[in-house]
PDB file of C-alpha atoms and ligand atoms in Angstrom:
ATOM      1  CA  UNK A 102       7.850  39.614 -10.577  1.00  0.00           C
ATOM      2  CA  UNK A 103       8.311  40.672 -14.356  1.00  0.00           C
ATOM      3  CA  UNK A 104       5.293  42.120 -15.809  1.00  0.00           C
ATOM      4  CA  UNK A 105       3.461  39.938 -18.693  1.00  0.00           C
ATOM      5  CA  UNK A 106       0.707  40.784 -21.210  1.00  0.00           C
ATOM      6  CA  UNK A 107       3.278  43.608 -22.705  1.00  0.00           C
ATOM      7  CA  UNK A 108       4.904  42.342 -25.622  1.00  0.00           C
ATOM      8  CA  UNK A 109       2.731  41.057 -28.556  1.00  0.00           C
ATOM      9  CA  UNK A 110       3.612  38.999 -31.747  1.00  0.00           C
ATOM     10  CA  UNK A 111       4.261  41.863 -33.902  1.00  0.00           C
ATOM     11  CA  UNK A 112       5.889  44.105 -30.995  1.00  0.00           C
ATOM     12  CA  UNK A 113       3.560  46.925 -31.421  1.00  0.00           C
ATOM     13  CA  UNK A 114       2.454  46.782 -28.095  1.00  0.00           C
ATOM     14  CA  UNK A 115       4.178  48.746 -25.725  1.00  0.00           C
ATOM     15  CA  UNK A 116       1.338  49.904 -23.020  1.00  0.00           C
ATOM     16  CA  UNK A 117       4.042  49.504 -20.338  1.00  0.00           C
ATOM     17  CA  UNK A 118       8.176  49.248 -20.570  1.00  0.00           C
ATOM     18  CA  UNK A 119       9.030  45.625 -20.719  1.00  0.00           C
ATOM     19  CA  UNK A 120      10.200  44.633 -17.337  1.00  0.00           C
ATOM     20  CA  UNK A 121      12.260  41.462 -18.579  1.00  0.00           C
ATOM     21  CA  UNK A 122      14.784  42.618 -21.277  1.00  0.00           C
ATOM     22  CA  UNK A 123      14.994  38.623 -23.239  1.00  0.00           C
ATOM     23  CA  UNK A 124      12.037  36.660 -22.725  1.00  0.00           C
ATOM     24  CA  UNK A 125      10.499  33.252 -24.026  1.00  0.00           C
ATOM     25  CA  UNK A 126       6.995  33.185 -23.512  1.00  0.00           C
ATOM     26  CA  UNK A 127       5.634  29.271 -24.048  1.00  0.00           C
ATOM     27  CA  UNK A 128       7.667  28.735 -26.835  1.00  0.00           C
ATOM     28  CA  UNK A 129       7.472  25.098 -28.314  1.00  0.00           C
ATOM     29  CA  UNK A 130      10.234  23.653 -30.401  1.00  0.00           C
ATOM     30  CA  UNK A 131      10.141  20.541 -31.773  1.00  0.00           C
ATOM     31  CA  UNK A 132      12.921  18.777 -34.214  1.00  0.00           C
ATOM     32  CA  UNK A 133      11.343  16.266 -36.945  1.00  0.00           C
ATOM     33  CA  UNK A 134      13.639  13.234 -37.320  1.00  0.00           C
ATOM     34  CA  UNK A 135      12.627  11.377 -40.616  1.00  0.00           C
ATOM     35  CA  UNK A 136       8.773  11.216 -40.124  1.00  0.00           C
ATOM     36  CA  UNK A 137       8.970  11.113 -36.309  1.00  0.00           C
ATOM     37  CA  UNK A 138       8.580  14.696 -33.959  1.00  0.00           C
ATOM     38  CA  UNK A 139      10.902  14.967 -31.039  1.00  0.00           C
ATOM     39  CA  UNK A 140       9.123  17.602 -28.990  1.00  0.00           C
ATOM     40  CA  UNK A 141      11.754  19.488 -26.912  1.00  0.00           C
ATOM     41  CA  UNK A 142      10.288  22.613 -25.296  1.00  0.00           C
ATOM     42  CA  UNK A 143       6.909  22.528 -24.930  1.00  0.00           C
ATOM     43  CA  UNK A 144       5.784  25.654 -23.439  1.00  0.00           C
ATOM     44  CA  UNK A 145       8.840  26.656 -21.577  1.00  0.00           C
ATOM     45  CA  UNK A 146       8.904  30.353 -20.388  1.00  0.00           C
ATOM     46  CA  UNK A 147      11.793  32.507 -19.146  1.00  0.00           C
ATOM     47  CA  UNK A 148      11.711  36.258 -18.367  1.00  0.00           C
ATOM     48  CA  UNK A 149      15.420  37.537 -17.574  1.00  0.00           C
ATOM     49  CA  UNK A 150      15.266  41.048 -16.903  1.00  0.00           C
ATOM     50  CA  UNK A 151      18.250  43.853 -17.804  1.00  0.00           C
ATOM     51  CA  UNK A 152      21.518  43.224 -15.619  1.00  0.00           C
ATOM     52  CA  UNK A 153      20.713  39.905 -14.454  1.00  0.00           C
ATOM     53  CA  UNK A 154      22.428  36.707 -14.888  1.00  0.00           C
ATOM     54  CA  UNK A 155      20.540  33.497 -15.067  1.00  0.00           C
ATOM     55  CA  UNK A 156      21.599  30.220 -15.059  1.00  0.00           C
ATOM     56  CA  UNK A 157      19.717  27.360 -17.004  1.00  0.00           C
ATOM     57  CA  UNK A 158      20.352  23.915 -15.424  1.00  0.00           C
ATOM     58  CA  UNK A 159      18.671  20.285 -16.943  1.00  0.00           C
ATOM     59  CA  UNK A 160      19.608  17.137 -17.936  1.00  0.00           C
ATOM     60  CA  UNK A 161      21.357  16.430 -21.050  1.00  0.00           C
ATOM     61  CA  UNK A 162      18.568  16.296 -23.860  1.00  0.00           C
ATOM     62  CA  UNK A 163      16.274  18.512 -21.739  1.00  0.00           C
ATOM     63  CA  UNK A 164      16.280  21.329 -24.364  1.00  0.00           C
ATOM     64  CA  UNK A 165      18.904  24.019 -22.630  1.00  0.00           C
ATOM     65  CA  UNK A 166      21.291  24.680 -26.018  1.00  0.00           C
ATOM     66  CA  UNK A 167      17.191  24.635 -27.987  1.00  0.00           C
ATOM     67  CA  UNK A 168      16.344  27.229 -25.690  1.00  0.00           C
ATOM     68  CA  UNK A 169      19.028  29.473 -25.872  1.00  0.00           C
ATOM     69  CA  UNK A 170      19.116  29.232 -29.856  1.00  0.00           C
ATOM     70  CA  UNK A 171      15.931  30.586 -29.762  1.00  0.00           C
ATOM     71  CA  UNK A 172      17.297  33.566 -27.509  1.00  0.00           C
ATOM     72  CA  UNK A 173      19.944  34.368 -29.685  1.00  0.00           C
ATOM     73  CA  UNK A 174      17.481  34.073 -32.970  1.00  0.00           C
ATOM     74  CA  UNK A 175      19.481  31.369 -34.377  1.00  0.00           C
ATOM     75  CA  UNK A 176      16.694  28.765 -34.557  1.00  0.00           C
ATOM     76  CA  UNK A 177      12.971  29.686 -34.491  1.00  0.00           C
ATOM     77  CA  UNK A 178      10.157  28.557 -32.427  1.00  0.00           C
ATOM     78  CA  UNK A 179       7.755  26.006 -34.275  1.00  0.00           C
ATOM     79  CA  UNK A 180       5.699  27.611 -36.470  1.00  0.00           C
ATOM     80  CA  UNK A 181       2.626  25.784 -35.225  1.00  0.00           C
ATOM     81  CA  UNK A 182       2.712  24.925 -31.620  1.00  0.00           C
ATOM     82  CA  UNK A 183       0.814  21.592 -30.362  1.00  0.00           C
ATOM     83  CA  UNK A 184      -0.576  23.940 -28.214  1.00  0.00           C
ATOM     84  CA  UNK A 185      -2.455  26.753 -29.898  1.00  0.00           C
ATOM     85  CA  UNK A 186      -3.030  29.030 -27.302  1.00  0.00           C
ATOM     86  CA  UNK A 187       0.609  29.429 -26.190  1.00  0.00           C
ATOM     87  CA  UNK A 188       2.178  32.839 -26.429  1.00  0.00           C
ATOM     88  CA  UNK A 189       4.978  30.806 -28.441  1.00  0.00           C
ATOM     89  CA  UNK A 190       7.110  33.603 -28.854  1.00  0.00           C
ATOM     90  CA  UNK A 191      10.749  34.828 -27.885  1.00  0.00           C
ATOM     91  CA  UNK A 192      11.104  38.852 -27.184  1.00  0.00           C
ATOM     92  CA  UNK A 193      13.494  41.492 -27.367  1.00  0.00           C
ATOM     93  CA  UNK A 194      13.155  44.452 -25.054  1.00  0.00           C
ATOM     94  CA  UNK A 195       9.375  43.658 -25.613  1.00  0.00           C
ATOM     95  CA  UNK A 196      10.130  43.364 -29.577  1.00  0.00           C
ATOM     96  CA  UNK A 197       9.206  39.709 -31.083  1.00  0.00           C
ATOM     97  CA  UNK A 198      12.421  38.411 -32.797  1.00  0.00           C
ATOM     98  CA  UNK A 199      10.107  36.047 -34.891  1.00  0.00           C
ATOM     99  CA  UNK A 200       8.429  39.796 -36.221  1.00  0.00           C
ATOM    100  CA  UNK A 201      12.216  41.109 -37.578  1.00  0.00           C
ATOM    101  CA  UNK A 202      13.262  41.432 -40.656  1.00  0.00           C
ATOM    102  CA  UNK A 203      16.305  39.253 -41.922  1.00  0.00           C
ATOM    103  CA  UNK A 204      18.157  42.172 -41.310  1.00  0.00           C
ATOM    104  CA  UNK A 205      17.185  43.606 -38.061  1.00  0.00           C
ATOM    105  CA  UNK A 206      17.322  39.930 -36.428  1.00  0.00           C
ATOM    106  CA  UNK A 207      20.686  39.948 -38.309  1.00  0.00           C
ATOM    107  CA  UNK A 208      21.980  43.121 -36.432  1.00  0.00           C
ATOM    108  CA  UNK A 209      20.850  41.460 -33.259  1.00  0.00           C
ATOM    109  CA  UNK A 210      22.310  38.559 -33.553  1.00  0.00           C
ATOM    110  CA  UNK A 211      25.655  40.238 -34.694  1.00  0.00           C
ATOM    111  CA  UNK A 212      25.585  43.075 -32.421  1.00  0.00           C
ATOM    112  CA  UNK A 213      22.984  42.865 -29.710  1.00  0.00           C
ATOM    113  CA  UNK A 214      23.851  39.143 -28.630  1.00  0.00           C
ATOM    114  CA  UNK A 215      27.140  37.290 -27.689  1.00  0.00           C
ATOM    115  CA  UNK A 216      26.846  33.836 -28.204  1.00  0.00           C
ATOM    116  CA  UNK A 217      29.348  31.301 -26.743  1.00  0.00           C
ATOM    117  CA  UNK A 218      28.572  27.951 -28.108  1.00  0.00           C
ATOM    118  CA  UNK A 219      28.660  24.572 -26.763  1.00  0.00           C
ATOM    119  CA  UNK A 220      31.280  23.235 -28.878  1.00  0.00           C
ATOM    120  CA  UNK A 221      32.954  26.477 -29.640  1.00  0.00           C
ATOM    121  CA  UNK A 222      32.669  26.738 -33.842  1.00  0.00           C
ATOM    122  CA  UNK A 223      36.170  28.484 -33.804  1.00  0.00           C
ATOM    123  CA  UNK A 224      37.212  29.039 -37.340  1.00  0.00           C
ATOM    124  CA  UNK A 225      39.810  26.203 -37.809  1.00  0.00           C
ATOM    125  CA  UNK A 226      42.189  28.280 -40.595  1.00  0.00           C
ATOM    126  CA  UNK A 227      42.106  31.497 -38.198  1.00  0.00           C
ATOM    127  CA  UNK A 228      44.722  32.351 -35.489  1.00  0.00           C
ATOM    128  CA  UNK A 229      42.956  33.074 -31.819  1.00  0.00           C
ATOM    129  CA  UNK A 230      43.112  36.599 -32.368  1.00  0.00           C
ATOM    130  CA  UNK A 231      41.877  36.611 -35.831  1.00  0.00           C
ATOM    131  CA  UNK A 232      38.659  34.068 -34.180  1.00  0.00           C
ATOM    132  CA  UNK A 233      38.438  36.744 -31.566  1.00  0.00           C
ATOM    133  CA  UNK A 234      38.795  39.783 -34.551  1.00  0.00           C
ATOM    134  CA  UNK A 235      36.510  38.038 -37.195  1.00  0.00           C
ATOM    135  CA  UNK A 236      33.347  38.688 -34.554  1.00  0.00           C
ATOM    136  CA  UNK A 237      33.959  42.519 -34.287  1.00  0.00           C
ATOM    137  CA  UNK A 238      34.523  42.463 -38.118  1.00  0.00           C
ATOM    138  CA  UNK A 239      31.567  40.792 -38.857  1.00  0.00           C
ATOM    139  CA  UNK A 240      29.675  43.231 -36.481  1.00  0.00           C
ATOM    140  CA  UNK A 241      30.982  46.423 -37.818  1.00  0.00           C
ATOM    141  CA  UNK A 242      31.409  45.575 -41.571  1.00  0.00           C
ATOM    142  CA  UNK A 243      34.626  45.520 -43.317  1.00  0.00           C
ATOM    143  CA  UNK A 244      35.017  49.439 -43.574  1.00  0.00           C
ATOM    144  CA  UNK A 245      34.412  49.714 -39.709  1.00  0.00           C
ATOM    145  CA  UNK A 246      36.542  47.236 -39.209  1.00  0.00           C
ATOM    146  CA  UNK A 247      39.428  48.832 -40.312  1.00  0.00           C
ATOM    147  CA  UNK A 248      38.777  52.205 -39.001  1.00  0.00           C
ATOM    148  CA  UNK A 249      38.447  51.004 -35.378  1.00  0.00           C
ATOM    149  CA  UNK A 250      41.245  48.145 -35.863  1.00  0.00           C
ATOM    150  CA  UNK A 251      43.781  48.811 -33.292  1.00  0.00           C
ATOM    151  CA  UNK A 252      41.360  49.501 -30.926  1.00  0.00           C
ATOM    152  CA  UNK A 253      38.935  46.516 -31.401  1.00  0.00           C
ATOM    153  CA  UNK A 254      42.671  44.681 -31.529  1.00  0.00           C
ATOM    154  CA  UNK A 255      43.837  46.202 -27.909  1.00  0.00           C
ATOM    155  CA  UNK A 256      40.444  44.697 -26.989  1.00  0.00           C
ATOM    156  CA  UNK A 257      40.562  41.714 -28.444  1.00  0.00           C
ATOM    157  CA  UNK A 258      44.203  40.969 -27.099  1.00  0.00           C
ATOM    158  CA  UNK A 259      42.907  42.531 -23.539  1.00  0.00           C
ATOM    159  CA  UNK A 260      40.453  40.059 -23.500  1.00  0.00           C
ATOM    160  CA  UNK A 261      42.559  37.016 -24.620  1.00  0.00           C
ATOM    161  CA  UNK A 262      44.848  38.181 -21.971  1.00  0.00           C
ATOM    162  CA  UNK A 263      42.059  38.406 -19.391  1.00  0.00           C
ATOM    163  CA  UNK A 264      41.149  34.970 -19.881  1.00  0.00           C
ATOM    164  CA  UNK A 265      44.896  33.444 -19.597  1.00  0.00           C
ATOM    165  CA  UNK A 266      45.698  33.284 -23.044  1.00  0.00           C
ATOM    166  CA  UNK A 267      47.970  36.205 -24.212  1.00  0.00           C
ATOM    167  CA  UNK A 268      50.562  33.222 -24.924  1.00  0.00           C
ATOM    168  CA  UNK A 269      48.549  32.130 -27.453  1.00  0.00           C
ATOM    169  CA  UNK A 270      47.976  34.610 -29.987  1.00  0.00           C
ATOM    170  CA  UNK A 271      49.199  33.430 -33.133  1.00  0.00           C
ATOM    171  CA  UNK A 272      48.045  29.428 -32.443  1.00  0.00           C
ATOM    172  CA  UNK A 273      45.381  27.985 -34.158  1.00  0.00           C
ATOM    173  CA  UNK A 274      42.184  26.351 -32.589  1.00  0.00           C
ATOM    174  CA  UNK A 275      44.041  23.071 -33.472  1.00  0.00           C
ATOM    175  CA  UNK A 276      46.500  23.466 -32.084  1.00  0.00           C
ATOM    176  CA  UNK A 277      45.073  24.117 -28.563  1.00  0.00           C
ATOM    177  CA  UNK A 278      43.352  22.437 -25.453  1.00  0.00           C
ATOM    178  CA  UNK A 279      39.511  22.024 -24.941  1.00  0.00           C
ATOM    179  CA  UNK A 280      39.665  24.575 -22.704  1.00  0.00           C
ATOM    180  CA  UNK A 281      42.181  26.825 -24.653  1.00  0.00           C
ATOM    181  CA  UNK A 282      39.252  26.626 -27.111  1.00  0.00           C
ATOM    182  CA  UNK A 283      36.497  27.058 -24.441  1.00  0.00           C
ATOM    183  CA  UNK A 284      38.280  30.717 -23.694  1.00  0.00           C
ATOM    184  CA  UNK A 285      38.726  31.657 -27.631  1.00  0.00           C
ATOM    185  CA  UNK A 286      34.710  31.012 -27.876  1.00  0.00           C
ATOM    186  CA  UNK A 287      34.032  33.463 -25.171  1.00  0.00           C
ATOM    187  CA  UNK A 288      36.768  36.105 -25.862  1.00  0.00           C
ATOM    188  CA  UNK A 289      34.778  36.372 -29.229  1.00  0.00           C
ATOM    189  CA  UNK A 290      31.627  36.347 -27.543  1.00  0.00           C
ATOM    190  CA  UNK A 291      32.580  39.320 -25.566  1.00  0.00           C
ATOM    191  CA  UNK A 292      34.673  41.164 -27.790  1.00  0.00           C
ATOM    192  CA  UNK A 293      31.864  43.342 -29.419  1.00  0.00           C
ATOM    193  CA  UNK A 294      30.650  44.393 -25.631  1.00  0.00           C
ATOM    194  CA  UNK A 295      27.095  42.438 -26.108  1.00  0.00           C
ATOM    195  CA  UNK A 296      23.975  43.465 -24.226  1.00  0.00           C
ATOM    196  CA  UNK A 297      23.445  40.074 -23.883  1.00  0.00           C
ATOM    197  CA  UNK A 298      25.704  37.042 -23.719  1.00  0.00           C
ATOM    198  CA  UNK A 299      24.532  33.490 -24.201  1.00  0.00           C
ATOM    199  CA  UNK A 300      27.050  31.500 -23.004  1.00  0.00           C
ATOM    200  CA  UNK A 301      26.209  27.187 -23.391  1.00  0.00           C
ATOM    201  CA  UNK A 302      28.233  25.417 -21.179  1.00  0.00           C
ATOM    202  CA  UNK A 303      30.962  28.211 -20.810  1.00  0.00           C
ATOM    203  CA  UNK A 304      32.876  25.933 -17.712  1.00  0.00           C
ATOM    204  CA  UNK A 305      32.491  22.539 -19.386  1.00  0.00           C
ATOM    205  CA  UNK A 306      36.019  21.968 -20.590  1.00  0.00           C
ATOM    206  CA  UNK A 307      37.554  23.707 -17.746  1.00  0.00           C
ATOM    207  CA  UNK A 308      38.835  22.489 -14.342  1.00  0.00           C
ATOM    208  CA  UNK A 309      37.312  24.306 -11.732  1.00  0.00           C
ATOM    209  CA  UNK A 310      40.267  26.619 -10.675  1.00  0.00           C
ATOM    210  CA  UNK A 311      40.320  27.511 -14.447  1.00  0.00           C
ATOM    211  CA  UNK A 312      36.934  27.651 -14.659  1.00  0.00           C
ATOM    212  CA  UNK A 313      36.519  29.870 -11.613  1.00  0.00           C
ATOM    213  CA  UNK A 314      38.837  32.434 -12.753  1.00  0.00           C
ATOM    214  CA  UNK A 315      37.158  32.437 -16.367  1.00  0.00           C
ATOM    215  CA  UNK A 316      33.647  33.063 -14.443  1.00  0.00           C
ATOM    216  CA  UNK A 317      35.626  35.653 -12.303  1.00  0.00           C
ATOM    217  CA  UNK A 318      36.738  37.470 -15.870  1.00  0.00           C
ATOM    218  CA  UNK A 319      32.943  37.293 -17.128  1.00  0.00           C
ATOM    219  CA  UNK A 320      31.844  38.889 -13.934  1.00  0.00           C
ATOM    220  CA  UNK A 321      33.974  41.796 -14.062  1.00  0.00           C
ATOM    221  CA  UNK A 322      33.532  42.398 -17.802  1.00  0.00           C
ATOM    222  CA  UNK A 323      29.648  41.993 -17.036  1.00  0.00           C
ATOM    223  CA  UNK A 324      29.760  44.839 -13.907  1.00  0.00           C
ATOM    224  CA  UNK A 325      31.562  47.076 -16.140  1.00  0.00           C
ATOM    225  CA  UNK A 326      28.719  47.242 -19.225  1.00  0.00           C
ATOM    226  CA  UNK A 327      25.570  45.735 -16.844  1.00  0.00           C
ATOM    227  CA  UNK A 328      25.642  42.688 -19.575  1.00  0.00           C
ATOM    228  CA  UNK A 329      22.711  40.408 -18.946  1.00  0.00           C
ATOM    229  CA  UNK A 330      23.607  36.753 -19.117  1.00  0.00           C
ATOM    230  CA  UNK A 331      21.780  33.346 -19.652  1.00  0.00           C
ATOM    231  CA  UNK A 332      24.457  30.875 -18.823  1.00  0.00           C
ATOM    232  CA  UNK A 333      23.354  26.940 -19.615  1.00  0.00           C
ATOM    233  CA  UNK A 334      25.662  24.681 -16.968  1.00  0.00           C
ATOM    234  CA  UNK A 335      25.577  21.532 -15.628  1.00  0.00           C
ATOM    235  CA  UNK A 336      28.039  23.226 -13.120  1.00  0.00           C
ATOM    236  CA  UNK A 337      27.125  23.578  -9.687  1.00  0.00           C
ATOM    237  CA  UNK A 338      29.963  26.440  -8.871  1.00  0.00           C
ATOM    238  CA  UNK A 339      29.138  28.032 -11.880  1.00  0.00           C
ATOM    239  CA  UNK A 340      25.696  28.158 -11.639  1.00  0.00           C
ATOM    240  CA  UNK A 341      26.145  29.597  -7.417  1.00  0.00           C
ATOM    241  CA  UNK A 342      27.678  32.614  -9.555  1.00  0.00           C
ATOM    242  CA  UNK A 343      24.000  33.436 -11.439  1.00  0.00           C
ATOM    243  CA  UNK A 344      20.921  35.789  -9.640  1.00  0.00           C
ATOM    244  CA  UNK A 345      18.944  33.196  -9.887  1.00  0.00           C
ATOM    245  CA  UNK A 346      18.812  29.444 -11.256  1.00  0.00           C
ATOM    246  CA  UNK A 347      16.063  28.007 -13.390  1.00  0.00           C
ATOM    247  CA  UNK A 348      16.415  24.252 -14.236  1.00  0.00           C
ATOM    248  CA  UNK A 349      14.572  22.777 -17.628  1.00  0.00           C
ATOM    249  CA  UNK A 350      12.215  19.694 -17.212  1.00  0.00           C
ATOM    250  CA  UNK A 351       9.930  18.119 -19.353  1.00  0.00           C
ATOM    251  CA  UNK A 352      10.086  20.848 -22.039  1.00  0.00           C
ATOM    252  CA  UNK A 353       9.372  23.639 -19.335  1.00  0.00           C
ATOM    253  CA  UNK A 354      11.143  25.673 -17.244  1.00  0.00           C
ATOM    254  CA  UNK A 355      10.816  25.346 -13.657  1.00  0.00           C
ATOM    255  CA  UNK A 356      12.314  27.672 -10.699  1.00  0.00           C
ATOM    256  CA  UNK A 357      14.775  25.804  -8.300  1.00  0.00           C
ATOM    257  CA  UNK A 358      16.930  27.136  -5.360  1.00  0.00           C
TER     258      UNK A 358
HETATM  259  N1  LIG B 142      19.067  19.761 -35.051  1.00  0.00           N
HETATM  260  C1  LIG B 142      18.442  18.783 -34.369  1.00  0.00           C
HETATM  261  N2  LIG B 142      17.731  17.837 -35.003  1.00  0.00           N
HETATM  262  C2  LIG B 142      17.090  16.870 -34.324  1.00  0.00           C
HETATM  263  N3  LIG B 142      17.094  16.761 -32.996  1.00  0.00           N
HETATM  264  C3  LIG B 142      17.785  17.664 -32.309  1.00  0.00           C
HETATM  265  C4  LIG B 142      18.503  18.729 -32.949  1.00  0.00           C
HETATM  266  N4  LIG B 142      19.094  19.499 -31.999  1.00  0.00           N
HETATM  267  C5  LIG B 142      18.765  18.929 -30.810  1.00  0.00           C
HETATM  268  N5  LIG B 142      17.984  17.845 -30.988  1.00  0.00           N
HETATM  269  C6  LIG B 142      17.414  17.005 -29.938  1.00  0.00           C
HETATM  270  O1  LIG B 142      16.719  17.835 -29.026  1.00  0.00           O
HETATM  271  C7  LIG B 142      16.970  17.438 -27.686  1.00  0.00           C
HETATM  272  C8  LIG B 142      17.500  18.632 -26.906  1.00  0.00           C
HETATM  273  O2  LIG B 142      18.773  19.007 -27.402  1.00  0.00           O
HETATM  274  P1  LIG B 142      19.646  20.150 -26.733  1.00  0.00           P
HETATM  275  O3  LIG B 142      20.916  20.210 -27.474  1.00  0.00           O
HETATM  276  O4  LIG B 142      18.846  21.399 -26.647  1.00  0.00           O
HETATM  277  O5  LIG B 142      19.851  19.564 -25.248  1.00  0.00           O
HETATM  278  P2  LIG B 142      20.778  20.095 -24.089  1.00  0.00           P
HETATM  279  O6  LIG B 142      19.910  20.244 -22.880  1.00  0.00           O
HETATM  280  O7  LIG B 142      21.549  21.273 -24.526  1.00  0.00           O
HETATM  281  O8  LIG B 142      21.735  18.841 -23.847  1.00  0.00           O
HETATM  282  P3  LIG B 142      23.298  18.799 -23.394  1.00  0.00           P
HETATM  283  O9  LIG B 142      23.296  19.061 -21.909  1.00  0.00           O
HETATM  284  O10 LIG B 142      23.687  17.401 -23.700  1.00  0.00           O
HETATM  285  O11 LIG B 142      24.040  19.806 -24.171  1.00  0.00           O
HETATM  286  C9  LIG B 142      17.895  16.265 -27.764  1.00  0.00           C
HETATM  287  O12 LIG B 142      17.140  15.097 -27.581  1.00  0.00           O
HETATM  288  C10 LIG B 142      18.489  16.309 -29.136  1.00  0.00           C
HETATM  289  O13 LIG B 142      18.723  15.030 -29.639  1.00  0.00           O
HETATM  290 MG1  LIG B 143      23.537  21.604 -24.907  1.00  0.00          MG
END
């Protein structure tokens, strides 16, 4: 069981250590289309503690990629919740992300958080290396960048190679598959060695020998740094992989298998 009542709003609390290193706590999002509110999570909760690796199931629309935004801090919880007396809030090692500054929620997201997204966002003028390298430059600022740039390279390349696509190097997201793509996204995702990695739908372009050996590359990479992982799926095999499996309905999250 995680421990609750630790974290508050402004993360000044800390009576105990925070049991669950990323947690939503009845956090309500809602998009407003024109004059009409589209409530998507409406109180859902998740507590994933340090070293595990959760899987989110839920049918399409249920609110998984919403939910995992608001893990990463790139969307925020509604301001005002329908609900009042919801905890409404997303933490951090017990730290509310909706308390940081623009630029310690901008060091998490850069440095703290790898985020694989749904439909990839490669950068379409960029080789794959250069999509992998942009993340770690990004991260460590241009100076760093070049300091450590044959090493962040050898990792970047390691990890392109690790995922099947040393071949590919020099191509540009165009000018690959779906699931070339897929790979590119999570290289990048990876190649700043994230505490936490957010991958949405990491498996959905892939076949499920492809998919089973990019799972089997995650794996590895996550023994070797105890990376915690939130992993959205609509993938059975992929989801058998996770510690656990929570599936999204009606705006919550409830426990399954
Ligand atoms: N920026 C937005 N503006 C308005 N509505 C949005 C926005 N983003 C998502 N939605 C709506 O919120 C709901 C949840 O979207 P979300 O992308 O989180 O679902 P999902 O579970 O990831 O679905 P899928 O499995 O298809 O990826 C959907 O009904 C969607 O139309
Ligand atoms: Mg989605």
């Amino acid at each position: 069981m995680m421990t609750t009542a630790i974290a508050q709003p402004d993360g000044s609390a800390t009576r105990a250590k925070a049991a669950s290193m990323i947690e939503a706590r009845e956090v309500f999002k809602t998009y407003r289309l024109g004059r009409v509110d589209v409530p998507v999570l409406r109180g859902a909760s998740l507590a994933v503690g340090e070293g595990e690796c959760v899987a989110v199931l839920g049918a399409s629309g249920s609110g998984k990629s919403t939910l995992l935004h608001l893990l990463g801090g790139l969307d925020r919880v509604d301001a005002k919740p329908i609900d009042v007396d919801a905890a409404n809030h997303v933490t951090y090692r017990g730290r509310a992300i909706e308390a940081m500054g623009a630029g310690e929620l901008d060091r998490y997201r850069r440095t703290t958080v790898g985020f694989v997204f749904q439909f990839y966002h490669l950068l379409p003028e960029l080789s794959v290396l250069n999509n992998v390298l942009i993340a770690a430059m990004v991260a460590h600022g241009r100076l760093g960048y070049m300091r450590q740039s044959s090493d962040l390279r050898e990792r970047a390349t390691d990890l392109l190679d690790r995922f099947g696509l040393a071949h590919r190097l020099k191509h540009r997201p165009v000018e690959l598959s779906g699931g070339e793509r897929q790979r590119v996204a999570i290289a990048r995702a990876l190649v700043n060695k994230p505490e936490l990695l957010l991958a949405d739908e990491p498996t959905g372009n892939l076949d499920q020998t492809t998919g089973a050996s990019i799972l089997d590359a995650m794996m590895s990479l996550r023994a070797e740094t105890n990376q915690t992982m939130v992993i959205v799926t609509h993938d059975p095999a992929t989801a058998a992989r996770a510690d656990r499996v929570v599936k999204l309905v009606d705006g919550k999250v409830a426990t399954s298998g």
